[in-house]
mmCIF file of C-alpha atoms in Angstrom:
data_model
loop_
_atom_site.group_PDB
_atom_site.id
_atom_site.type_symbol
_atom_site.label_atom_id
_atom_site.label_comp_id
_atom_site.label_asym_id
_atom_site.label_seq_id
_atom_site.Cartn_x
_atom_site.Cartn_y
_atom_site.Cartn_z
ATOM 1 C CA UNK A 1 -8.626 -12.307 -24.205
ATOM 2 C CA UNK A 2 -10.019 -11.523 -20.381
ATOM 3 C CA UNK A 3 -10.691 -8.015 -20.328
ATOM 4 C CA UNK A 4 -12.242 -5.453 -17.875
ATOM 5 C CA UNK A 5 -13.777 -1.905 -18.773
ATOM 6 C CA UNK A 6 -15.707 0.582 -16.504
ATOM 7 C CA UNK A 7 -17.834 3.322 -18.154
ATOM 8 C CA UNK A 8 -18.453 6.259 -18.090
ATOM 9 C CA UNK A 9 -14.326 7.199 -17.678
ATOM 10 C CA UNK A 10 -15.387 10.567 -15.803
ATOM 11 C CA UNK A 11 -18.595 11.262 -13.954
ATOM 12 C CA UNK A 12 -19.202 15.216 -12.397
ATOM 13 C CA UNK A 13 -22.482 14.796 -10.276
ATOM 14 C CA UNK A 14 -23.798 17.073 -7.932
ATOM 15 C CA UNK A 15 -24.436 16.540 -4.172
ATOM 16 C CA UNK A 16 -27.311 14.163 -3.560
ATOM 17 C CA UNK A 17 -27.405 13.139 -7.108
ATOM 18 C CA UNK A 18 -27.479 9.550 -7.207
ATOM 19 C CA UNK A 19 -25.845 7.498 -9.935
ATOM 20 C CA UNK A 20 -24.071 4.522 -10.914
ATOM 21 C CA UNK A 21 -20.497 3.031 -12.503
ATOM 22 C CA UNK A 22 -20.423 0.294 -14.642
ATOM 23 C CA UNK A 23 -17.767 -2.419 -14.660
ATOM 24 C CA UNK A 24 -17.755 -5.066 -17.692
ATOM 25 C CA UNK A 25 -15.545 -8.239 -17.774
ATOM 26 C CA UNK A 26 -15.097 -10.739 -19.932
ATOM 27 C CA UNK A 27 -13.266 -13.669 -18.498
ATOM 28 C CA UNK A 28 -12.794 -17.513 -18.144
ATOM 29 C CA UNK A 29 -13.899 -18.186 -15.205
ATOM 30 C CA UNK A 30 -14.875 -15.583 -12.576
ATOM 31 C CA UNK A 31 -13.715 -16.412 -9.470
ATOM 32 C CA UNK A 32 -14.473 -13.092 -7.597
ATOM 33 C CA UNK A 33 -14.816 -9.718 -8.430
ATOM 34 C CA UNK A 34 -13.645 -6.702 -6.382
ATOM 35 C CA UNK A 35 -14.536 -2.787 -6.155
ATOM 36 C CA UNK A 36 -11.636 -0.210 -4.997
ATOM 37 C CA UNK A 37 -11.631 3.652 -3.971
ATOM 38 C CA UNK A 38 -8.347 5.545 -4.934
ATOM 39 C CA UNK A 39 -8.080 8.696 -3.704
ATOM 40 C CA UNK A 40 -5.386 11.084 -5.722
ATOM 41 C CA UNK A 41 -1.495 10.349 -4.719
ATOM 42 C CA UNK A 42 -2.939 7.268 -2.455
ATOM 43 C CA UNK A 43 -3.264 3.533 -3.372
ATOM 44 C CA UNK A 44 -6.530 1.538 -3.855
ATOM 45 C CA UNK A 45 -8.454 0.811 -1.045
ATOM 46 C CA UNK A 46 -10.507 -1.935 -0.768
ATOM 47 C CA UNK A 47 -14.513 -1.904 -0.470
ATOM 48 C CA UNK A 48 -15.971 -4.751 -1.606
ATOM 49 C CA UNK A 49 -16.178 -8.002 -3.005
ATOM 50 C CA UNK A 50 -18.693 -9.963 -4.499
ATOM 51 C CA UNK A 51 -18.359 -13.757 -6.110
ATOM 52 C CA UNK A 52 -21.772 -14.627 -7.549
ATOM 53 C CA UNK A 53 -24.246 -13.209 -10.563
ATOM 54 C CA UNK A 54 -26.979 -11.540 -7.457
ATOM 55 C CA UNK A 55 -25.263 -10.876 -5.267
ATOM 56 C CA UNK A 56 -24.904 -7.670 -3.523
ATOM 57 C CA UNK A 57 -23.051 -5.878 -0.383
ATOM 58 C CA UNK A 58 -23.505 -2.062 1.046
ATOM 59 C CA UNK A 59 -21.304 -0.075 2.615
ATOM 60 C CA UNK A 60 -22.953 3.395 3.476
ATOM 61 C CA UNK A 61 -23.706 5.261 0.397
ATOM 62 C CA UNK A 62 -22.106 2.640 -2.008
ATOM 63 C CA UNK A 63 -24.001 -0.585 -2.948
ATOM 64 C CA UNK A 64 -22.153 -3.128 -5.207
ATOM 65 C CA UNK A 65 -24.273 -4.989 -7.366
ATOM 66 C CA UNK A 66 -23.115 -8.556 -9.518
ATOM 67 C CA UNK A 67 -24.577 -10.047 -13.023
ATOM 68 C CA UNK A 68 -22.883 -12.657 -15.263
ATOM 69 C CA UNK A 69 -20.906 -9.944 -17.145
ATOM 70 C CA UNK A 70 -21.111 -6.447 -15.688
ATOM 71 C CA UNK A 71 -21.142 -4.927 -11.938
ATOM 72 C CA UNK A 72 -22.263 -1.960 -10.780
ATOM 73 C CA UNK A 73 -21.705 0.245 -8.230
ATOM 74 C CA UNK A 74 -24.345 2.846 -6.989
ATOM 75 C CA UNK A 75 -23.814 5.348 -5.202
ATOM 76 C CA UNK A 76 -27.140 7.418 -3.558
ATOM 77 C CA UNK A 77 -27.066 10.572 -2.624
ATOM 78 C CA UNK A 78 -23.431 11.112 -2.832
ATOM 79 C CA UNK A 79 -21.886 13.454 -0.993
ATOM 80 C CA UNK A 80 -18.320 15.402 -2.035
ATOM 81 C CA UNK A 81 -15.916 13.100 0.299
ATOM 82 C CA UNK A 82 -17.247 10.356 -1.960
ATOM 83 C CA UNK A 83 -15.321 12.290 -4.896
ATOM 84 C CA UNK A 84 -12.107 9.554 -5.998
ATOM 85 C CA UNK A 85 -11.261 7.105 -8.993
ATOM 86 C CA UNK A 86 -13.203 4.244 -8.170
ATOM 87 C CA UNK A 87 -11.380 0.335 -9.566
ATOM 88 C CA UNK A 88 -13.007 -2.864 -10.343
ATOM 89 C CA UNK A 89 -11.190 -6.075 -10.297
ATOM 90 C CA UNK A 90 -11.776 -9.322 -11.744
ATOM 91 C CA UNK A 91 -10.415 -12.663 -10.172
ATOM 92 C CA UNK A 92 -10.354 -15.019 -13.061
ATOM 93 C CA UNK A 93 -9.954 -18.769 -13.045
ATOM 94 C CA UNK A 94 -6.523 -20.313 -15.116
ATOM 95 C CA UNK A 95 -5.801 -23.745 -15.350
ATOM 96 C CA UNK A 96 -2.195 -24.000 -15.632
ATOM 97 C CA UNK A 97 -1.063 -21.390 -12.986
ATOM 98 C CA UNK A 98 -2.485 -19.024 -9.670
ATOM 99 C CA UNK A 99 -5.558 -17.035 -10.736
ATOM 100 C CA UNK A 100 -5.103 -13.723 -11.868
ATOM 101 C CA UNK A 101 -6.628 -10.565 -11.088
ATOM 102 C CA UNK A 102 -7.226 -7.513 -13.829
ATOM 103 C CA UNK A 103 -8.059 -4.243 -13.189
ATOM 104 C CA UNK A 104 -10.234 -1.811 -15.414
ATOM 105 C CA UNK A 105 -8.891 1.670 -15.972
ATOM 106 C CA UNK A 106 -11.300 3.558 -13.014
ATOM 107 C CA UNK A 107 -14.118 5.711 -13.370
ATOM 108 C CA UNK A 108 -12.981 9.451 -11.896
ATOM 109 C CA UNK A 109 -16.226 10.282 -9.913
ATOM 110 C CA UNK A 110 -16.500 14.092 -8.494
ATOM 111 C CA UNK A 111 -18.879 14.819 -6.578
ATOM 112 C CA UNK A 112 -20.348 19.445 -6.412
ATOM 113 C CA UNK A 113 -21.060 20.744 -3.525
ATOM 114 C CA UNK B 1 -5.189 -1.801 10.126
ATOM 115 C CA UNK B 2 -2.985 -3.077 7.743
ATOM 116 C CA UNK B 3 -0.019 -1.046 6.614
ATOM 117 C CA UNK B 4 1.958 -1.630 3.746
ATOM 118 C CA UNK B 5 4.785 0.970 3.223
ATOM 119 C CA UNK B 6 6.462 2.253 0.317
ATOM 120 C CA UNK B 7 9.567 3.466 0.768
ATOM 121 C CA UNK B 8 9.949 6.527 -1.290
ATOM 122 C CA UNK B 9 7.393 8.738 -2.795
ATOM 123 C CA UNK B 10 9.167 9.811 -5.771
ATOM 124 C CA UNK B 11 11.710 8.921 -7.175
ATOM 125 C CA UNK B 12 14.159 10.342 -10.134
ATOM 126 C CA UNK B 13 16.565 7.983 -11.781
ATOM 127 C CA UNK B 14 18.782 8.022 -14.808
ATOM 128 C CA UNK B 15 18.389 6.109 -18.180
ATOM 129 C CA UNK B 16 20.671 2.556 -17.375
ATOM 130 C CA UNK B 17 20.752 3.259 -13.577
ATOM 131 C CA UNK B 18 19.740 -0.064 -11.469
ATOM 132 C CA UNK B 19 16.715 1.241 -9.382
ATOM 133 C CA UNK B 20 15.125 -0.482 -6.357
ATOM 134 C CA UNK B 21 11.794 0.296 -4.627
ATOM 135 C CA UNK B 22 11.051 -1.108 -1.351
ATOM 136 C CA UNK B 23 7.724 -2.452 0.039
ATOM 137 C CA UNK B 24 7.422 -3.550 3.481
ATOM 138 C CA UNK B 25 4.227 -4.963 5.250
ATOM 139 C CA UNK B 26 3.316 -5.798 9.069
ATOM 140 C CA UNK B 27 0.722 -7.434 8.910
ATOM 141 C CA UNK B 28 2.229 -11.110 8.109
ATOM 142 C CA UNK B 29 0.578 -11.466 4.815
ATOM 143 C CA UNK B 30 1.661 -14.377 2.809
ATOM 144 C CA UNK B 31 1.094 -12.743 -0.626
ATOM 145 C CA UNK B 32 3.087 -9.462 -2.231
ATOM 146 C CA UNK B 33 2.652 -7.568 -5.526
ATOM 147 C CA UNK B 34 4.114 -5.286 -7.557
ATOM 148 C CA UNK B 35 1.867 -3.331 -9.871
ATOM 149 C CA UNK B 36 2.534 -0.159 -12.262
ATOM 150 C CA UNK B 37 -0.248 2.153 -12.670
ATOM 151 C CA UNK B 38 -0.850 4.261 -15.813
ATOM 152 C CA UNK B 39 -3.449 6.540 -17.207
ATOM 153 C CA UNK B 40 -6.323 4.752 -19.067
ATOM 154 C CA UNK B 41 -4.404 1.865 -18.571
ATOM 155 C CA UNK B 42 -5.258 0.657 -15.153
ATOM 156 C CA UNK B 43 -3.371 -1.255 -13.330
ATOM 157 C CA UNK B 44 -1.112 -4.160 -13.989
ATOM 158 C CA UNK B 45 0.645 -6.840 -12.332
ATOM 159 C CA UNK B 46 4.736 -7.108 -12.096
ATOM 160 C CA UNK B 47 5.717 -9.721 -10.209
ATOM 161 C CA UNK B 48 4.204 -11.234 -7.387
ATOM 162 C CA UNK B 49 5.286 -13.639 -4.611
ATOM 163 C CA UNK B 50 3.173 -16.120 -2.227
ATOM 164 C CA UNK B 51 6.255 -16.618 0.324
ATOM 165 C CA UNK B 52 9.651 -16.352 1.246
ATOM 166 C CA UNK B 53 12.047 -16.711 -1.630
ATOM 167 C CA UNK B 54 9.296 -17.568 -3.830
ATOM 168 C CA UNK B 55 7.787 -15.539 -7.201
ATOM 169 C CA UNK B 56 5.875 -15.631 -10.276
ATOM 170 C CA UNK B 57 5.821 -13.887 -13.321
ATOM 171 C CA UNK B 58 2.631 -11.128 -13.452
ATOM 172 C CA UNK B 59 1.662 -9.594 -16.842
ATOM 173 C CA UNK B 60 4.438 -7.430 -17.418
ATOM 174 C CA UNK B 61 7.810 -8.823 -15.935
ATOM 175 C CA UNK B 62 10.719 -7.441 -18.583
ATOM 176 C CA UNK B 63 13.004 -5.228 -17.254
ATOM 177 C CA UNK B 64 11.777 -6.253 -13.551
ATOM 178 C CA UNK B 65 13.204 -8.790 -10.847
ATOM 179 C CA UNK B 66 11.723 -8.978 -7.820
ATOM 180 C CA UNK B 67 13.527 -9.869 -4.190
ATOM 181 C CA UNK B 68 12.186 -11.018 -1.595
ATOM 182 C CA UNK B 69 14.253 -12.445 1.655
ATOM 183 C CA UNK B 70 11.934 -11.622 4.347
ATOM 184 C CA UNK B 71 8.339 -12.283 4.681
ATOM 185 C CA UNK B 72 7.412 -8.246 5.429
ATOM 186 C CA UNK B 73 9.769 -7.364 2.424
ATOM 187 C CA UNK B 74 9.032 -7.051 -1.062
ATOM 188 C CA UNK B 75 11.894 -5.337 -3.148
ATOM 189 C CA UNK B 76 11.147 -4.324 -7.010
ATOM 190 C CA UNK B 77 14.310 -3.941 -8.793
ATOM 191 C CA UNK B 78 14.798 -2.499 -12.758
ATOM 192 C CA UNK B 79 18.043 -4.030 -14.066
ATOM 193 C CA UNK B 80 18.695 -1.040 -16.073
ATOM 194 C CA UNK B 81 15.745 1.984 -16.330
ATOM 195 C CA UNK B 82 14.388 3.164 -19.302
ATOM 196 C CA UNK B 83 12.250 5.726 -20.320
ATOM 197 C CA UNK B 84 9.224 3.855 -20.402
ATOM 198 C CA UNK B 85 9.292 2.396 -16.869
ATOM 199 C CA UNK B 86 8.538 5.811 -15.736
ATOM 200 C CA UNK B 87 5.209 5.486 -14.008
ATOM 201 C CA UNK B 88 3.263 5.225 -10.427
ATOM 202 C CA UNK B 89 4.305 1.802 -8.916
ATOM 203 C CA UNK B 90 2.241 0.345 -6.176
ATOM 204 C CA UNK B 91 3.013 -2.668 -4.067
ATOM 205 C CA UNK B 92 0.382 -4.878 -2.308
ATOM 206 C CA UNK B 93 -0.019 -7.525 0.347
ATOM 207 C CA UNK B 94 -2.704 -9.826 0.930
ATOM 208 C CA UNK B 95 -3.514 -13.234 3.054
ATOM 209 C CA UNK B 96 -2.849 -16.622 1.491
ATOM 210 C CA UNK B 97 -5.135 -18.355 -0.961
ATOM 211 C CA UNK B 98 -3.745 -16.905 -3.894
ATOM 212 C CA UNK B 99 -5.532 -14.244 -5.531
ATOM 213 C CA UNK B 100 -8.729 -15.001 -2.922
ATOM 214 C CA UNK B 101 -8.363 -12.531 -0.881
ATOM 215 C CA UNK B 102 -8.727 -8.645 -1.176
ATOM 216 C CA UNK B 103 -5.006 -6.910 -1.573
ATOM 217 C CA UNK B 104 -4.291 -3.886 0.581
ATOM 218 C CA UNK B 105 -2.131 -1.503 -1.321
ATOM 219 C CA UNK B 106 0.659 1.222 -0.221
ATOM 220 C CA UNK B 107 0.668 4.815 -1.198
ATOM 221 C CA UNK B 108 2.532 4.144 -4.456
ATOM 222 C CA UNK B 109 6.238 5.721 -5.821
ATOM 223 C CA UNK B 110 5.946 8.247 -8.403
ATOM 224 C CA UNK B 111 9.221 6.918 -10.167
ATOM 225 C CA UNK B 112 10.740 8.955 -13.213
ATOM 226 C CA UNK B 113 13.646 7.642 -15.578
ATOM 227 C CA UNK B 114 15.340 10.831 -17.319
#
């Protein structure tokens, strides 16, 4: 069954502390795989997306990295407006229908002053 | 920017009540979803719908229909509300090319069936 975790669930760092959030997938047939920000009582916004195993993009503070069966997002020296749930998605391949895309449960990242 | 607007916030409904929540979008996107969103659960896929008059089946369609006349408009309806459709719903839009393309979500509906 395609599935799609993120570790760790919560992550408290303080300001500068750099870190990273895992996303694991196991589908048939990636066909893209995206990363989200949700900030609390606001919907997912998008920030990345990345199709191949090496591939990577940066946006500021955040760089998105790709292997065959885990992403991760890093985030260096984070700074407390980077504090939100952050979503991976996974664009799988399926024969019979449209591709679908699953979404992990969100890693809750605050960042300390 | 894209904007995709929700049209309530929250919502409170009664148990058997026919509930609709409204989505509309400006930026002439082809594709519409509607997703629920629950702790630990993440979010998953209702219905969505690739153009005019058409839909598909997501993940978790029972109890749902979906509506949608206009291109901007995409209407989520729950025959009859139950307990357990209480939750954060969030619609989407993208461009066309199926699932392709990144989705660009409204602010959500806190809806709550008493």
């Amino acid at each position: 069954e395609d599935q799609v975790t993120q570790s760790p669930e919560a992550l408290r760092l303080q300001e500068g502390e750099s870190s990273s959030l895992n996303c694991s997938y196991t589908v048939s047939g990636l066909r893209g795989l995206f990363w989200y920000r949700q900030d609390p009582g606001k919907g997912p916004e998008f920030l990345f997306t990345l199709y191949s195993a090496g591939e990577e993009k940066e946006k500021e503070r955040l760089k998105a990295t790709l292997t065959k069966k885990e992403s991760f997002l890093h985030i260096t020296a984070p700074k407390p407006e980077d504090s939100a749930t952050y979503l991976c998605a996974v664009r799988s391949y399926l024969k019979t229908s449209y591709d679908k895309v699953i979404f992990g449960p969100g890693t809750s990242l605050s960042v300390i002053p | 920017d894209v904007k995709v607007t929700q049209s309530s916030r929250y919502l409170v409904k009664r148990t058997g009540e026919k509930v609709f929540l409204e989505c509309v979008q400006d930026m002439d996107h082809e594709n519409m979803f509607w997703y629920r969103q629950d702790p630990g659960l993440g979010l998953r896929l209702i219905y969505f719908s690739y153009d005019v008059k058409m839909k598909e089946k997501g993940d978790i369609p029972e109890g749902y229909s979906v509506s949608r006349e206009k291109k901007e408009r995409f209407s989520l309806i729950l025959e009859s509300a139950s307990t357990n459709q209480t939750s954060m719903y969030l619609c989407a839009s993208s461009v066309g090319g199926g699932f392709n393309q990144p989705q660009h979500f409204g602010d959500g509906t806190r809806l709550s069936i008493l």
